[in-house]
Amino acid sequence: DYPVADSAAPAYDTKWTSEEAAVLNEYAEAGGNVLVVNSGNRLKFFNWVTEPNEDWADLNVLTNQWGVNFSNNTAAEGSSLTVTPGSVLEGVSAVNVNPDNAVGFSLISGEVLAGSRNNAHAAHIQAGAGEVIVLSDLSMLGDYGEGLFNPKLVQWLADWK
């Protein structure tokens, strides 16, 4: 919900509804994979951080059902985080996050892939027969003009079954 340029148009806010969250949970429970990515800011042109994303906390309507809570717009512990050895992210040893954009989250259950249980930046949750991957930073999937920020992560996600 980006501010409208036409001053005659009414302001609006699009939030997740509990019904939408339930549909995605049913999909995961039935064996589907769900990728959830947050962003502390709006990004443009090779992940250039622009104005703050006032809706980052709205994602909790969706993620709380899986024990994930985006608590505040926290910076990452570092720009490169070690991936938990032996995790589902086979072949990915580290992920890069943009500390100016990452929205850390706490995780009640599931596997922390990068970060800590109280300030996670990547996580894996089993949801019935399906899986949920949660990332704290949209720029983790982006390009910085000289290639992908996290090429192994993006490849792993592309191959995720």
Tab-separated table of C-alpha atoms in Angstrom:
chain	number	residue	atom	x	y	z
A	1	ASP	CA	0.000	0.000	0.000
A	2	TYR	CA	2.104	2.776	-1.394
A	3	PRO	CA	0.895	6.372	-0.913
A	4	VAL	CA	-1.158	7.472	-3.889
A	5	ALA	CA	0.008	10.336	-6.104
A	6	ASP	CA	-3.534	11.508	-6.839
A	7	SER	CA	-4.580	13.746	-3.949
A	8	ALA	CA	-8.254	12.998	-4.700
A	9	ALA	CA	-7.796	9.277	-4.053
A	10	PRO	CA	-8.551	8.111	-0.511
A	11	ALA	CA	-5.737	6.765	1.637
A	12	TYR	CA	-5.801	3.016	2.145
A	13	ASP	CA	-4.007	0.300	4.058
A	14	THR	CA	-3.961	-3.314	2.941
A	15	LYS	CA	-3.332	-5.707	5.787
A	16	TRP	CA	-3.322	-9.476	5.979
A	17	THR	CA	-6.643	-10.859	7.152
A	18	SER	CA	-6.979	-13.902	9.372
A	19	GLU	CA	-8.884	-15.578	6.520
A	20	GLU	CA	-5.959	-15.062	4.110
A	21	ALA	CA	-3.533	-16.376	6.725
A	22	ALA	CA	-5.711	-19.466	7.219
A	23	VAL	CA	-5.709	-20.178	3.469
A	24	LEU	CA	-1.899	-20.117	3.336
A	25	ASN	CA	-1.686	-22.297	6.441
A	26	GLU	CA	-4.082	-24.834	4.887
A	27	TYR	CA	-1.903	-24.838	1.766
A	28	ALA	CA	1.221	-25.535	3.838
A	29	GLU	CA	-0.505	-28.130	6.004
A	30	ALA	CA	-1.546	-29.975	2.831
A	31	GLY	CA	2.074	-30.187	1.637
A	32	GLY	CA	2.733	-26.806	0.060
A	33	ASN	CA	5.835	-24.692	0.560
A	34	VAL	CA	5.439	-21.075	1.676
A	35	LEU	CA	8.164	-18.421	1.483
A	36	VAL	CA	7.628	-15.403	3.757
A	37	VAL	CA	9.909	-12.386	3.341
A	38	ASN	CA	9.751	-9.128	5.302
A	39	SER	CA	11.322	-5.746	4.597
A	40	GLY	CA	11.981	-2.833	6.927
A	41	ASN	CA	11.974	-0.411	4.010
A	42	ARG	CA	10.882	-0.010	0.457
A	43	LEU	CA	13.668	-0.957	-1.936
A	44	LYS	CA	14.468	0.137	-5.466
A	45	PHE	CA	17.327	-0.019	-7.954
A	46	PHE	CA	19.502	-2.898	-6.795
A	47	ASN	CA	18.194	-2.937	-3.223
A	48	TRP	CA	18.692	0.745	-2.511
A	49	VAL	CA	16.842	1.484	0.757
A	50	THR	CA	14.243	4.231	0.414
A	51	GLU	CA	11.508	5.203	2.897
A	52	PRO	CA	10.486	2.990	5.836
A	53	ASN	CA	7.927	0.239	5.299
A	54	GLU	CA	5.211	1.103	7.799
A	55	ASP	CA	3.592	-2.299	7.221
A	56	TRP	CA	6.419	-4.602	8.342
A	57	ALA	CA	4.549	-5.612	11.536
A	58	ASP	CA	1.364	-6.473	9.600
A	59	LEU	CA	3.025	-9.699	8.478
A	60	ASN	CA	2.558	-11.063	12.022
A	61	VAL	CA	-1.083	-11.869	11.201
A	62	LEU	CA	0.300	-14.496	8.832
A	63	THR	CA	3.413	-15.635	10.688
A	64	ASN	CA	2.144	-15.843	14.284
A	65	GLN	CA	0.289	-19.061	13.402
A	66	TRP	CA	3.713	-20.648	12.794
A	67	GLY	CA	5.318	-19.242	15.961
A	68	VAL	CA	7.135	-16.400	14.186
A	69	ASN	CA	6.857	-12.853	15.512
A	70	PHE	CA	8.459	-9.855	13.843
A	71	SER	CA	8.985	-7.813	16.988
A	72	ASN	CA	10.739	-4.705	15.755
A	73	ASN	CA	12.771	-3.335	12.912
A	74	THR	CA	16.084	-4.591	14.256
A	75	ALA	CA	19.378	-4.596	12.451
A	76	ALA	CA	21.091	-7.891	11.843
A	77	GLU	CA	23.967	-8.935	14.062
A	78	GLY	CA	26.213	-8.573	11.033
A	79	SER	CA	25.941	-8.335	7.306
A	80	SER	CA	26.971	-11.978	6.802
A	81	LEU	CA	25.414	-14.618	9.023
A	82	THR	CA	26.506	-18.238	9.267
A	83	VAL	CA	23.827	-20.747	8.314
A	84	THR	CA	23.263	-23.464	10.907
A	85	PRO	CA	25.329	-26.483	9.815
A	86	GLY	CA	23.213	-29.480	8.826
A	87	SER	CA	20.103	-27.344	8.256
A	88	VAL	CA	17.674	-27.707	5.371
A	89	LEU	CA	19.712	-25.099	3.458
A	90	GLU	CA	22.074	-27.742	2.144
A	91	GLY	CA	25.012	-26.147	0.323
A	92	VAL	CA	24.412	-22.675	1.813
A	93	SER	CA	27.023	-21.814	4.443
A	94	ALA	CA	26.202	-18.124	4.983
A	95	VAL	CA	23.596	-15.536	4.065
A	96	ASN	CA	24.082	-11.826	3.617
A	97	VAL	CA	21.544	-9.426	5.090
A	98	ASN	CA	21.243	-5.682	4.784
A	99	PRO	CA	21.403	-4.409	8.385
A	100	ASP	CA	19.492	-1.286	7.305
A	101	ASN	CA	16.573	-3.358	6.031
A	102	ALA	CA	16.367	-6.591	8.036
A	103	VAL	CA	13.406	-7.088	10.382
A	104	GLY	CA	14.516	-9.580	13.003
A	105	PHE	CA	11.991	-12.043	14.376
A	106	SER	CA	11.606	-14.461	17.259
A	107	LEU	CA	10.853	-18.114	16.649
A	108	ILE	CA	8.963	-20.307	19.132
A	109	SER	CA	9.461	-23.593	17.305
A	110	GLY	CA	11.163	-24.642	14.131
A	111	GLU	CA	14.737	-24.357	12.959
A	112	VAL	CA	16.735	-21.120	13.086
A	113	LEU	CA	18.786	-21.073	9.890
A	114	ALA	CA	20.594	-17.765	10.508
A	115	GLY	CA	20.655	-15.529	13.564
A	116	SER	CA	19.365	-16.526	16.975
A	117	ARG	CA	16.008	-17.723	18.312
A	118	ASN	CA	15.211	-14.187	19.558
A	119	ASN	CA	16.674	-12.323	16.575
A	120	ALA	CA	16.404	-14.701	13.635
A	121	HIS	CA	16.959	-13.720	10.018
A	122	ALA	CA	16.177	-17.044	8.351
A	123	ALA	CA	14.069	-19.913	9.684
A	124	HIS	CA	12.459	-23.182	8.621
A	125	ILE	CA	9.149	-24.338	10.076
A	126	GLN	CA	7.382	-27.623	9.422
A	127	ALA	CA	3.660	-26.962	8.907
A	128	GLY	CA	1.831	-30.263	8.614
A	129	ALA	CA	3.026	-31.928	5.407
A	130	GLY	CA	4.464	-28.650	4.117
A	131	GLU	CA	7.226	-26.227	4.973
A	132	VAL	CA	7.598	-22.512	5.631
A	133	ILE	CA	10.799	-20.536	5.105
A	134	VAL	CA	10.906	-17.093	6.720
A	135	LEU	CA	13.460	-14.416	5.770
A	136	SER	CA	13.941	-11.107	7.579
A	137	ASP	CA	15.142	-9.094	4.603
A	138	LEU	CA	13.821	-8.803	1.057
A	139	SER	CA	17.240	-7.704	-0.172
A	140	MET	CA	18.529	-11.207	0.667
A	141	LEU	CA	16.944	-12.258	-2.641
A	142	GLY	CA	18.100	-9.234	-4.616
A	143	ASP	CA	20.820	-8.111	-6.944
A	144	TYR	CA	23.402	-5.423	-6.274
A	145	GLY	CA	24.320	-4.786	-9.884
A	146	GLU	CA	27.205	-7.230	-9.870
A	147	GLY	CA	25.209	-10.368	-9.241
A	148	LEU	CA	22.930	-11.801	-6.605
A	149	PHE	CA	23.493	-10.874	-2.956
A	150	ASN	CA	22.945	-14.538	-1.958
A	151	PRO	CA	23.282	-16.695	-5.083
A	152	LYS	CA	23.369	-20.030	-3.205
A	153	LEU	CA	20.256	-19.120	-1.183
A	154	VAL	CA	18.368	-18.073	-4.314
A	155	GLN	CA	19.391	-21.297	-6.070
A	156	TRP	CA	18.329	-23.366	-3.060
A	157	LEU	CA	14.929	-21.649	-3.039
A	158	ALA	CA	14.529	-22.188	-6.794
A	159	ASP	CA	15.182	-25.925	-6.275
A	160	TRP	CA	13.047	-26.178	-3.091
A	161	LYS	CA	10.552	-29.016	-3.354
